[in-house]
PDB file of C-alpha atoms and ligand atoms in Angstrom:
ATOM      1  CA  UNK A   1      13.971  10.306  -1.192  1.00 57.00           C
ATOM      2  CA  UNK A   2      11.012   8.631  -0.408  1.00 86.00           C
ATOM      3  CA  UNK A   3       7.536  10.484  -0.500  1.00 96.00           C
ATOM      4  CA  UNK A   4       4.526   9.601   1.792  1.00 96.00           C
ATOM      5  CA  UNK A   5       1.467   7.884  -0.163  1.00 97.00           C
ATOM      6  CA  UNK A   6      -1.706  10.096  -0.798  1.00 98.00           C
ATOM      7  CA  UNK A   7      -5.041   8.288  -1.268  1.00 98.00           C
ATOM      8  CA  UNK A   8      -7.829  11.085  -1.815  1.00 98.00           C
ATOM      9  CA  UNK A   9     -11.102  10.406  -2.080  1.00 98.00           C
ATOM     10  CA  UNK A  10     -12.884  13.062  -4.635  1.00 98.00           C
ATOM     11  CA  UNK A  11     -16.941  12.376  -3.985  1.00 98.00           C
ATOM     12  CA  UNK A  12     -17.359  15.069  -6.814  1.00 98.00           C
ATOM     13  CA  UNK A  13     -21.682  16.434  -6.460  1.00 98.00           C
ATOM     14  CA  UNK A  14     -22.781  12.970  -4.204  1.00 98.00           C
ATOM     15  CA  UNK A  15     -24.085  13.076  -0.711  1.00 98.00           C
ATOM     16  CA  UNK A  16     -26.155  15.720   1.657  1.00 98.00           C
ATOM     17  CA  UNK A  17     -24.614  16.349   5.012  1.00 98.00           C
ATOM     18  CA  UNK A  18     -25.843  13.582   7.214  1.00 98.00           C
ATOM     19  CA  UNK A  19     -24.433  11.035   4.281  1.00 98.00           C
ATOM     20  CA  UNK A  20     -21.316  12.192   4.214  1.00 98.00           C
ATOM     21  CA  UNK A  21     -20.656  13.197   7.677  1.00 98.00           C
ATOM     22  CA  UNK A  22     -22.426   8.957   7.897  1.00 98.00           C
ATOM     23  CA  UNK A  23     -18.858   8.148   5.131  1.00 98.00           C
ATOM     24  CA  UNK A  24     -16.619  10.468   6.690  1.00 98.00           C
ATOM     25  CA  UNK A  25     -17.240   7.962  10.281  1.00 98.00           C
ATOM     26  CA  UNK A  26     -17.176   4.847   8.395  1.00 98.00           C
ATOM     27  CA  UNK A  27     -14.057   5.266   6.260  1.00 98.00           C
ATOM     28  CA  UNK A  28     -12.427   6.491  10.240  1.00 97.00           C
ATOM     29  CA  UNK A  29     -14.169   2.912  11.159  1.00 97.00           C
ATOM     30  CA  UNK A  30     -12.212   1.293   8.449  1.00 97.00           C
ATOM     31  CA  UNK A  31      -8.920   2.707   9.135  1.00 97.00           C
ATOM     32  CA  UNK A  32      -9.481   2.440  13.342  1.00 95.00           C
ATOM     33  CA  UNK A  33      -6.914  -0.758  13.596  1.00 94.00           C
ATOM     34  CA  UNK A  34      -4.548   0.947  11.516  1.00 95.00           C
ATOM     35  CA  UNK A  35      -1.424   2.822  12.981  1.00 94.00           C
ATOM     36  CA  UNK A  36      -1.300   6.416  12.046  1.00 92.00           C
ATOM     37  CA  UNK A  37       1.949   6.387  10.984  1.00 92.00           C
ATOM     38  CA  UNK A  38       1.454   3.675   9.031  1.00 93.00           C
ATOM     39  CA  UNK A  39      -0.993   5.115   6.699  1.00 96.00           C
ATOM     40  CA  UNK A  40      -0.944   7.472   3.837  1.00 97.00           C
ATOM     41  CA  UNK A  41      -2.001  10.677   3.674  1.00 97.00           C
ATOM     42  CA  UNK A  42      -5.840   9.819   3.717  1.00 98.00           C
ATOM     43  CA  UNK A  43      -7.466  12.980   2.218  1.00 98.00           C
ATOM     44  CA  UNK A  44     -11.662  12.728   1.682  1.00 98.00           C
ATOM     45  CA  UNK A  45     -13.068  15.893  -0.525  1.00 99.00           C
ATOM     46  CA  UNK A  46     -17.284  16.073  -0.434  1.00 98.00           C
ATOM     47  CA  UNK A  47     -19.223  18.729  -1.793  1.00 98.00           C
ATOM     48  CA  UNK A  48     -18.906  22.642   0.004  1.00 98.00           C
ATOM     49  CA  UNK A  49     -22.205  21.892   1.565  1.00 98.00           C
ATOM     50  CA  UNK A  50     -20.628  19.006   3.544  1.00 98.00           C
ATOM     51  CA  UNK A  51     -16.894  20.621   4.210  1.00 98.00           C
ATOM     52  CA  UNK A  52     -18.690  21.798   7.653  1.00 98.00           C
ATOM     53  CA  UNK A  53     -20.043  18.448   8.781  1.00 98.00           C
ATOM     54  CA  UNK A  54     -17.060  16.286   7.345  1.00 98.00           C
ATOM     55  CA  UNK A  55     -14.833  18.183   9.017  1.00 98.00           C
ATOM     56  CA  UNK A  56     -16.815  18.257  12.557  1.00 98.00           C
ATOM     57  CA  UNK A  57     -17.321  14.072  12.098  1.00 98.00           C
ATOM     58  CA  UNK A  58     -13.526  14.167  11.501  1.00 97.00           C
ATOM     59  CA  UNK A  59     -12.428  16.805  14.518  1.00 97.00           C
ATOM     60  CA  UNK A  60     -14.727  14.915  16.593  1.00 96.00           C
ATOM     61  CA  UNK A  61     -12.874  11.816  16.430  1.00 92.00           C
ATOM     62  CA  UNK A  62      -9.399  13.274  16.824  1.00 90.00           C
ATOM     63  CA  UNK A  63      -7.778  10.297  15.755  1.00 92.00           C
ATOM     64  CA  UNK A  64      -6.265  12.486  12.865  1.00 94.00           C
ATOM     65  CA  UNK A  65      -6.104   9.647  10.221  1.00 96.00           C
ATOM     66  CA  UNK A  66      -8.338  11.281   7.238  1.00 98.00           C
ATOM     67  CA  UNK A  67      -8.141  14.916   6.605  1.00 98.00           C
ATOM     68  CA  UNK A  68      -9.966  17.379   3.825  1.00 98.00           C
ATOM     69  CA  UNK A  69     -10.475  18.696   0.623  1.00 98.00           C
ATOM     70  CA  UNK A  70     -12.588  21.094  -0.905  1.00 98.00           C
ATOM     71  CA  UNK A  71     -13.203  20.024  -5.176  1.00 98.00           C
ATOM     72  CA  UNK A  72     -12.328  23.580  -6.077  1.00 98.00           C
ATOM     73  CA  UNK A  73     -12.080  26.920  -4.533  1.00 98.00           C
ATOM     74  CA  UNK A  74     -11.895  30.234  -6.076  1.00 98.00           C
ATOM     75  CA  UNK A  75      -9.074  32.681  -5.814  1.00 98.00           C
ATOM     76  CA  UNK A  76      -9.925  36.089  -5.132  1.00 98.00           C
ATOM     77  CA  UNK A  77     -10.995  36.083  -1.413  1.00 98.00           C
ATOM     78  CA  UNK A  78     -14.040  37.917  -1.437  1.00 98.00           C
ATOM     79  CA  UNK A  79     -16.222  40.544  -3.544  1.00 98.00           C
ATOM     80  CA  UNK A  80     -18.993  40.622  -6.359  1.00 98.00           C
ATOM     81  CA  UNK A  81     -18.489  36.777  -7.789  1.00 98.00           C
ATOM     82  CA  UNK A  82     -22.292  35.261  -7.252  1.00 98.00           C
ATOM     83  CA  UNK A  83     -21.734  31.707  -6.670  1.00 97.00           C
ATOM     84  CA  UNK A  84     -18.414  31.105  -5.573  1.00 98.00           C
ATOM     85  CA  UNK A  85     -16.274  29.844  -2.652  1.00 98.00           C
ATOM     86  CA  UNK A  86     -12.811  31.443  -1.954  1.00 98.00           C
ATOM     87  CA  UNK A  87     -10.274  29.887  -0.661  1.00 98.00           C
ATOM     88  CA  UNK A  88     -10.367  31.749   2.874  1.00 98.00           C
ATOM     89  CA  UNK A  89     -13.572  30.140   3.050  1.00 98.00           C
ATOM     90  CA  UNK A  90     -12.885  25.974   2.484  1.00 98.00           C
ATOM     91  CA  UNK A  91      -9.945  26.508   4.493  1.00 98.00           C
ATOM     92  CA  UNK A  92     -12.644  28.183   7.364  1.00 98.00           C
ATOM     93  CA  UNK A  93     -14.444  25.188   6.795  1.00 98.00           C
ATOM     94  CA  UNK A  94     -11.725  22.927   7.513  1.00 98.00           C
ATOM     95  CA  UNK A  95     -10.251  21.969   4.887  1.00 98.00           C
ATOM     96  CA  UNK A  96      -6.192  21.505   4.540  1.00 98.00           C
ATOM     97  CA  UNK A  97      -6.303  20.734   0.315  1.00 98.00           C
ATOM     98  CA  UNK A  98      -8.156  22.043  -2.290  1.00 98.00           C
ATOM     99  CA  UNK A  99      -8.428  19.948  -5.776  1.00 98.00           C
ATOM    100  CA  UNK A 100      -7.906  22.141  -8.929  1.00 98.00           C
ATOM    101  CA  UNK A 101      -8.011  22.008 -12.593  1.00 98.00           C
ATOM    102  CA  UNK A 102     -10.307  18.749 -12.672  1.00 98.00           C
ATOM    103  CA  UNK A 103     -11.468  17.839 -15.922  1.00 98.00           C
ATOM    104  CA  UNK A 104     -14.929  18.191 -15.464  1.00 98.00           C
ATOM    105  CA  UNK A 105     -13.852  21.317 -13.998  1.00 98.00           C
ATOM    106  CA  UNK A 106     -12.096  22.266 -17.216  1.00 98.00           C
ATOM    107  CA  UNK A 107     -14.911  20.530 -19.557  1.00 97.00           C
ATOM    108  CA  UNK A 108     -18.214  21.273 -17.821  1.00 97.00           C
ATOM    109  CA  UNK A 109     -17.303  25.404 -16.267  1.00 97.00           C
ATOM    110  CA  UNK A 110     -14.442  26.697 -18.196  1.00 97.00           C
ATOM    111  CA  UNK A 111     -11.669  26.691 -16.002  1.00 97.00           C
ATOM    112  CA  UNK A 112      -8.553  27.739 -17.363  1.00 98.00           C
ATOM    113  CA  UNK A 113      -4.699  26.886 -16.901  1.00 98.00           C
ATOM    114  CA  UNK A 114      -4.548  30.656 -15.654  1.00 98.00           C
ATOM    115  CA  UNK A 115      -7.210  30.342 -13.227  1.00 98.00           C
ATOM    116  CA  UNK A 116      -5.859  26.901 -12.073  1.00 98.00           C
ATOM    117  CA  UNK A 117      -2.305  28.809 -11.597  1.00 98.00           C
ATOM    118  CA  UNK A 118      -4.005  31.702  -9.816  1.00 98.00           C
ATOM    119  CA  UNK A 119      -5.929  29.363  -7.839  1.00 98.00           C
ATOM    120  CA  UNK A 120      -2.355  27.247  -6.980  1.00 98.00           C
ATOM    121  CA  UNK A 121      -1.040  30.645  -5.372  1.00 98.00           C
ATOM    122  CA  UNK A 122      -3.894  31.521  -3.756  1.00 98.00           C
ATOM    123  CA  UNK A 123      -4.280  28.009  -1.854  1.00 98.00           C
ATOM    124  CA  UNK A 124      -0.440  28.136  -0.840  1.00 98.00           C
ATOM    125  CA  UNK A 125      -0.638  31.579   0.129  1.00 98.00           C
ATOM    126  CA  UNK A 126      -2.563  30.348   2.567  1.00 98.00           C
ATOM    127  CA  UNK A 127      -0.956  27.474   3.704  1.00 98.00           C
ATOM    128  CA  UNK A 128      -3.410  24.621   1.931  1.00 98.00           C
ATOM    129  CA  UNK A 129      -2.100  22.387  -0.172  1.00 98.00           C
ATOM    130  CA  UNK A 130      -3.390  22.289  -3.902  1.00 98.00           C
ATOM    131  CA  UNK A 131      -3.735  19.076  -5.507  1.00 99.00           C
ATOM    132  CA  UNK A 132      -3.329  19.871  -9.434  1.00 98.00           C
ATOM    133  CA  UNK A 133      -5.277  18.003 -11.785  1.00 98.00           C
ATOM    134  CA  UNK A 134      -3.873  17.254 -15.412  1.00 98.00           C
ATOM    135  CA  UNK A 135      -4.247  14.710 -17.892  1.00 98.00           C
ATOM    136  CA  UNK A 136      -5.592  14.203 -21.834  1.00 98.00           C
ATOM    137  CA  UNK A 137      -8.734  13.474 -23.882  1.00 97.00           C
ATOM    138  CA  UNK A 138      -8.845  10.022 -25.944  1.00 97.00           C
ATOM    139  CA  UNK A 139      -8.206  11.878 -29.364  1.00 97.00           C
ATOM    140  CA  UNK A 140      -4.772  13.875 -27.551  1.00 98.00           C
ATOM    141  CA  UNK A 141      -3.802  10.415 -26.890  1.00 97.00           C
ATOM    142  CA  UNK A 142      -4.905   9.429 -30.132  1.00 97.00           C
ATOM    143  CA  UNK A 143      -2.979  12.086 -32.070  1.00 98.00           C
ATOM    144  CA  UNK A 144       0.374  11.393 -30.295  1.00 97.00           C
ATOM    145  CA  UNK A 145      -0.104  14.828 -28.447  1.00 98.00           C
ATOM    146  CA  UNK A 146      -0.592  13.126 -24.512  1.00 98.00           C
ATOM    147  CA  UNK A 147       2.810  14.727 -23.320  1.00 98.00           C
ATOM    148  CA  UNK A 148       3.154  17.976 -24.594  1.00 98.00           C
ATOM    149  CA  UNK A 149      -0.601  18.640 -23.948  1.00 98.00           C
ATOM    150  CA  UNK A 150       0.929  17.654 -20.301  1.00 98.00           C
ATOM    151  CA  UNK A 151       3.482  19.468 -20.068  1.00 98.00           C
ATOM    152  CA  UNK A 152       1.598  22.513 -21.095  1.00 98.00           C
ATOM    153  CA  UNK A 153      -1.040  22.160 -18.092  1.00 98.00           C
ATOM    154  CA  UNK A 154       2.052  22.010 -16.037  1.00 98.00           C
ATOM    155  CA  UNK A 155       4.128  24.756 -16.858  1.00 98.00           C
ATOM    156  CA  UNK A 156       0.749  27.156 -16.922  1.00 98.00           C
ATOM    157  CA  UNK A 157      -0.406  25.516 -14.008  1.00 98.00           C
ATOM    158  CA  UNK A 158       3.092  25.911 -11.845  1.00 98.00           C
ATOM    159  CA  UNK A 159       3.608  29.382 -13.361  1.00 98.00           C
ATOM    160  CA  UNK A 160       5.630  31.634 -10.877  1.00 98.00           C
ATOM    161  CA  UNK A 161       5.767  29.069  -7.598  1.00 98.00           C
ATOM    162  CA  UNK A 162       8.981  29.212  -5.745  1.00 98.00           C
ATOM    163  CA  UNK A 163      10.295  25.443  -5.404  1.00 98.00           C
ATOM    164  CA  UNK A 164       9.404  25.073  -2.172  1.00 98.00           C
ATOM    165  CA  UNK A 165       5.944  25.679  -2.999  1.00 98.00           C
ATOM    166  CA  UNK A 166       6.035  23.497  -5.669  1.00 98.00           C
ATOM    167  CA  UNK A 167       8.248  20.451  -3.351  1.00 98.00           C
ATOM    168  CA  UNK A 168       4.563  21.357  -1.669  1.00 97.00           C
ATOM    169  CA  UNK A 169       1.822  20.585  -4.306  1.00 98.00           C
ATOM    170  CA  UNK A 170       0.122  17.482  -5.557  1.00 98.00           C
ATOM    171  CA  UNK A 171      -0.329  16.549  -8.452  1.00 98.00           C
ATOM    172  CA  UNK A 172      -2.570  14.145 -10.194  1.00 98.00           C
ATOM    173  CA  UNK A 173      -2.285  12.695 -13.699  1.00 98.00           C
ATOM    174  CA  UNK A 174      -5.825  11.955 -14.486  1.00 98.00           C
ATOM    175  CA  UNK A 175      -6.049  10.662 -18.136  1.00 98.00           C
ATOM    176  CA  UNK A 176      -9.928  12.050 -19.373  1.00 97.00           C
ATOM    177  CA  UNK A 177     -10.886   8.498 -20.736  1.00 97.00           C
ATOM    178  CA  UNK A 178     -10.212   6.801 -17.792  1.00 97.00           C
ATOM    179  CA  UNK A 179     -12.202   8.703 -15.474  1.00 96.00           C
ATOM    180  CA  UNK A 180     -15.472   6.929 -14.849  1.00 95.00           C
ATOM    181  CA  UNK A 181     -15.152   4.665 -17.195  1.00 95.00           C
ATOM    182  CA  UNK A 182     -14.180   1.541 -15.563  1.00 92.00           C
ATOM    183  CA  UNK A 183     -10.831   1.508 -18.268  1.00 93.00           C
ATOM    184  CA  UNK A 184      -7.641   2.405 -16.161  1.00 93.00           C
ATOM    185  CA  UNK A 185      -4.773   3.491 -17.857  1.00 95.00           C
ATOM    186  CA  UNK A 186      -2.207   0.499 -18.170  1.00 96.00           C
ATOM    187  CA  UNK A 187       0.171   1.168 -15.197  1.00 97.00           C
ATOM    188  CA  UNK A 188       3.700   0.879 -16.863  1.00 97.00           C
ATOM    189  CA  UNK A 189       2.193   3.711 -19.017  1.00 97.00           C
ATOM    190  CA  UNK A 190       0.624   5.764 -15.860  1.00 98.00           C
ATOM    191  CA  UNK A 191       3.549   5.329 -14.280  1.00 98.00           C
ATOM    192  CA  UNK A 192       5.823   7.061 -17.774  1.00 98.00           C
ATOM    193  CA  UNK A 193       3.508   9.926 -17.916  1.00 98.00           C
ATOM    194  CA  UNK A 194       4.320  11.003 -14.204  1.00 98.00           C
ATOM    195  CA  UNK A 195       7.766  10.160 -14.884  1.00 98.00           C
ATOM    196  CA  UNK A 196       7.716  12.761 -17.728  1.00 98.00           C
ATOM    197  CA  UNK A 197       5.636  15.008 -15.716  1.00 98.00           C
ATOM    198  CA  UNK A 198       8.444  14.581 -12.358  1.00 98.00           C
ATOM    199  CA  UNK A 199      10.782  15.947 -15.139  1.00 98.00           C
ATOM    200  CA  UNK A 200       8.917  18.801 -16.202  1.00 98.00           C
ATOM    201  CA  UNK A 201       8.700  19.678 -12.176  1.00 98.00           C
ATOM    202  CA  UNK A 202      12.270  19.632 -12.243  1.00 98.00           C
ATOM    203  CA  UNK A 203      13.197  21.903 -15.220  1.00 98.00           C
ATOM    204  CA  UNK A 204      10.658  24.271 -13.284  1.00 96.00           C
ATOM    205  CA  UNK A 205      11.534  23.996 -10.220  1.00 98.00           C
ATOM    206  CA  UNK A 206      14.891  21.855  -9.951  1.00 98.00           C
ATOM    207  CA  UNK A 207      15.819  18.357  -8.555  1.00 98.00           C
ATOM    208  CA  UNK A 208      14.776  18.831  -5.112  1.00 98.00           C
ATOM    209  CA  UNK A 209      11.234  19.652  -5.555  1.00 98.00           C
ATOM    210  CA  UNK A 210      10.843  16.988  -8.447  1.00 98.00           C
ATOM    211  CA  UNK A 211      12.003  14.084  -5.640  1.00 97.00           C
ATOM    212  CA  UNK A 212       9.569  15.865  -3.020  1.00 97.00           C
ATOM    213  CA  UNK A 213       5.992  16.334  -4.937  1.00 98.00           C
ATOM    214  CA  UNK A 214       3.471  13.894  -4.493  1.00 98.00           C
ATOM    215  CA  UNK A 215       2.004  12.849  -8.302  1.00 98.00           C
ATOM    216  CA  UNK A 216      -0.838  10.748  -7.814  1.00 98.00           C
ATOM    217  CA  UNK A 217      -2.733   8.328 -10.666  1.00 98.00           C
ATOM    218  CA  UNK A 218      -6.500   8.733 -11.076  1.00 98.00           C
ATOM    219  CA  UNK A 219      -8.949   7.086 -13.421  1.00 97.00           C
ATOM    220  CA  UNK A 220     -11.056   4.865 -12.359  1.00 96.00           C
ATOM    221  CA  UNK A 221      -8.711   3.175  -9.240  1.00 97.00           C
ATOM    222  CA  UNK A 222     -10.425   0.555  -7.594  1.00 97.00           C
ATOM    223  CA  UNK A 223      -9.031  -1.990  -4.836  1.00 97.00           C
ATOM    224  CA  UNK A 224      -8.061  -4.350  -7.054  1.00 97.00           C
ATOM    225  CA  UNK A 225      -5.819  -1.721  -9.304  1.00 97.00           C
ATOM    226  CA  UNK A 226      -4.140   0.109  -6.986  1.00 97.00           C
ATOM    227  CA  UNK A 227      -1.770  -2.615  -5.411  1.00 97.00           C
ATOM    228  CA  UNK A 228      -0.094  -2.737  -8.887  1.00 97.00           C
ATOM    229  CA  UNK A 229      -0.401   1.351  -9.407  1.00 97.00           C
ATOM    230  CA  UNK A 230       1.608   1.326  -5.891  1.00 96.00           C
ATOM    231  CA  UNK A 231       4.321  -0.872  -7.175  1.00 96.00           C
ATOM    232  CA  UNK A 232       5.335   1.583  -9.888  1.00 96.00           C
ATOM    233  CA  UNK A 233       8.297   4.121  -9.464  1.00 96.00           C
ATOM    234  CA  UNK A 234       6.972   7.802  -9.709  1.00 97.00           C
ATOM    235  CA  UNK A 235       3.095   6.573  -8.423  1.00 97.00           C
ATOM    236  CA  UNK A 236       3.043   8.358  -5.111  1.00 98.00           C
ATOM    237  CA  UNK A 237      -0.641   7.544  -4.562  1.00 98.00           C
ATOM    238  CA  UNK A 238      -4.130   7.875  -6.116  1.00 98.00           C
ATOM    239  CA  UNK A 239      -7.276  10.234  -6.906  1.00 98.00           C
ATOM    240  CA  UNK A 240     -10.314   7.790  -6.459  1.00 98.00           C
ATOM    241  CA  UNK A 241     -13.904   9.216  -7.751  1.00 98.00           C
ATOM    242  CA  UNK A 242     -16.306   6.408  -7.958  1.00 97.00           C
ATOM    243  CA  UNK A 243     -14.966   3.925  -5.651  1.00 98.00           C
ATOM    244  CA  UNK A 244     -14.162   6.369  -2.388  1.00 98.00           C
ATOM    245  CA  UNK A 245     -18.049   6.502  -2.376  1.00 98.00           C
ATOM    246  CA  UNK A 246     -17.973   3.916   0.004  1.00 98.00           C
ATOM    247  CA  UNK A 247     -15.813   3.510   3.196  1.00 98.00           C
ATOM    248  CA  UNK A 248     -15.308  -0.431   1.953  1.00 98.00           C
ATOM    249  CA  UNK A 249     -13.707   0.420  -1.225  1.00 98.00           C
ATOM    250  CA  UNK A 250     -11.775   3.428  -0.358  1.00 98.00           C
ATOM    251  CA  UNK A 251     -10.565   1.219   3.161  1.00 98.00           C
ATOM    252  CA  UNK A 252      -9.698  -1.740   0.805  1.00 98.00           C
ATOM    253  CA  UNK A 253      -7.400   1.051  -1.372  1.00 98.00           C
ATOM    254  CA  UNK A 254      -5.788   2.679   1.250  1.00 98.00           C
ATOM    255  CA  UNK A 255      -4.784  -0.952   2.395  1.00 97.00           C
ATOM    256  CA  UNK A 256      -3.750  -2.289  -0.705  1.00 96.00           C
ATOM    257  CA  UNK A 257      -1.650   1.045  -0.985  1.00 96.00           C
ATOM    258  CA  UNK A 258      -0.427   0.218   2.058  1.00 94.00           C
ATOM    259  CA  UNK A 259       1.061  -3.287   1.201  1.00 84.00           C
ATOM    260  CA  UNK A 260       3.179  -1.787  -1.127  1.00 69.00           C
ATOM    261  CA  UNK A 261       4.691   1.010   1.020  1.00 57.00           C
ATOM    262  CA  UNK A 262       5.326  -0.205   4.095  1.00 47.00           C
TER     263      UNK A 262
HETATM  264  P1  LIG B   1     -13.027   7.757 -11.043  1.00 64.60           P
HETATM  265  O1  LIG B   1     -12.786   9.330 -10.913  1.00 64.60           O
HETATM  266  O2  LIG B   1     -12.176   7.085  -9.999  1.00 64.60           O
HETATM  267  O3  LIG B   1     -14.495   7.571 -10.798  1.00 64.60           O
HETATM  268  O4  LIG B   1     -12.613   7.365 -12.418  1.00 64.60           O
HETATM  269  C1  LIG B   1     -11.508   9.863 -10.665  1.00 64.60           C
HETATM  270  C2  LIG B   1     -11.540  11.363 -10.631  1.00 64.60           C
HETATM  271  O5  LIG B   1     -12.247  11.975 -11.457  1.00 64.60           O
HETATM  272  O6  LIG B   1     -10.890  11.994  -9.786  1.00 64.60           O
END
């Protein structure tokens, strides 16, 4: 079976609304020669104070190349819960994915594996796709505990999805030390860990869905890492933080993704 690409772009808290509506344009500008069908599924996630003007610069080109993301969204659709967005309301905005369970996410404002699952329901309910985050700290891959700390975060995470849903869902392994830190994790191993992970899927959720789901790398990806992330087996694409912050660099990975898939 062979699964389409994904290259998202996560800006995490960068850019007011004129600058990223202003990198929304220029990373359409960088795909423009490019043939739809040729490209991965380009997905660009700003901050909820941009979803409105990301997604109007990206209607208002209706070439369709790049679509959405909101960084998180929370599951109960509306009420008493000062400070959040649900997931009616990204998906008002314009958005098509929602990212979940980052680690900063996790680290920096307590999110759980339960609310991650609840949140996974919620955003399929609804006909968005989620795009799962997982991966360890240095000292879980230290103490020899990388894959069962995994496959914890899936199970939880996956909790009570039928296997369609799941055939559905992104995930990303994101390994903690690797994020931001210029060190990417060596690819033969990236590409074991989502191995292990598509296997996991498919004790959950059986063979078919493990072939279908999109598992993405992330970790500091950069254009001149991803052409070799590509080449391995179960890589179905990337999550790119610092280097989707401009159109150049993400353009330059959604090529070099490119070479290797088409
Ligand atoms: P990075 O971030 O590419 O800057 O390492 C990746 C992520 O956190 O999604």
């Amino acid at each position: 079976m062979s699964r389409r690409p994904v290259i998202a772009g996560n800006w995490k808290m960068h850019k007011l609304q004129s600058e990223s509506a202003e990198l929304a344009n220029a990373v359409m500008k960088e795909l423009k020669e490019i043939d739809k069908a040729l490209l991965p599924e380009v997905v660009i996630a700003p901050v909820f104070t941009s979803l409105y003007a990301v997604n109007k610069a990206l209607t208002d080109c209706g070439c369709g190349k790049v679509k959405m993301a909101a960084q998180n969204a929370y599951f109960e659709t509306q009420g008493a819960f000062t400070g959040e967005v649900s997931v009616e309301m990204v998906k008002d905005a314009g958005a098509e994915y929602v990212i979940i369970g980052h680690s900063e996410r996790r680290q920096y404002f307590g999110e759980t594996d339960e609310m991650i699952n609840k949140k996974a329901k919620k955003i399929l309910d609804l006909g968005l796709i989620p795009i799962i985050c997982c991966g360890e700290s240095l000292e879980q891959r230290e103490a020899g505990v990388t894959d069962s700390h995994i496959e914890s975060q899936i199970k939880a995470a996956l909790n009570g999805l039928s296997a369609e849903e799941v055939a559905k869902s992104i995930i990303a392994y994101e390994p903690i030390w690797a994020i931001g830190t210029g060190k990417t994790c060596d690819s033969d191993e990236a590409n074991r860990v989502i191995g292990m992970i598509r296997n996991v899927v498919k004790g959950i959720a059986g063979a078919n869905a493990a072939d279908s789901i999109r598992i993405l790398y992330g970790g500091s990806v950069k254009p001149n890492t991803i052409e070799e992330q590509m080449s391995k087996s179960d890589i179905d694409g990337a999550l790119v933080g610092g280097a989707s912050l401009t159109a150049e660099s993400f353009g330059q990975i959604v090529k070099g993704a490119m070479k290797q898939t088409v």
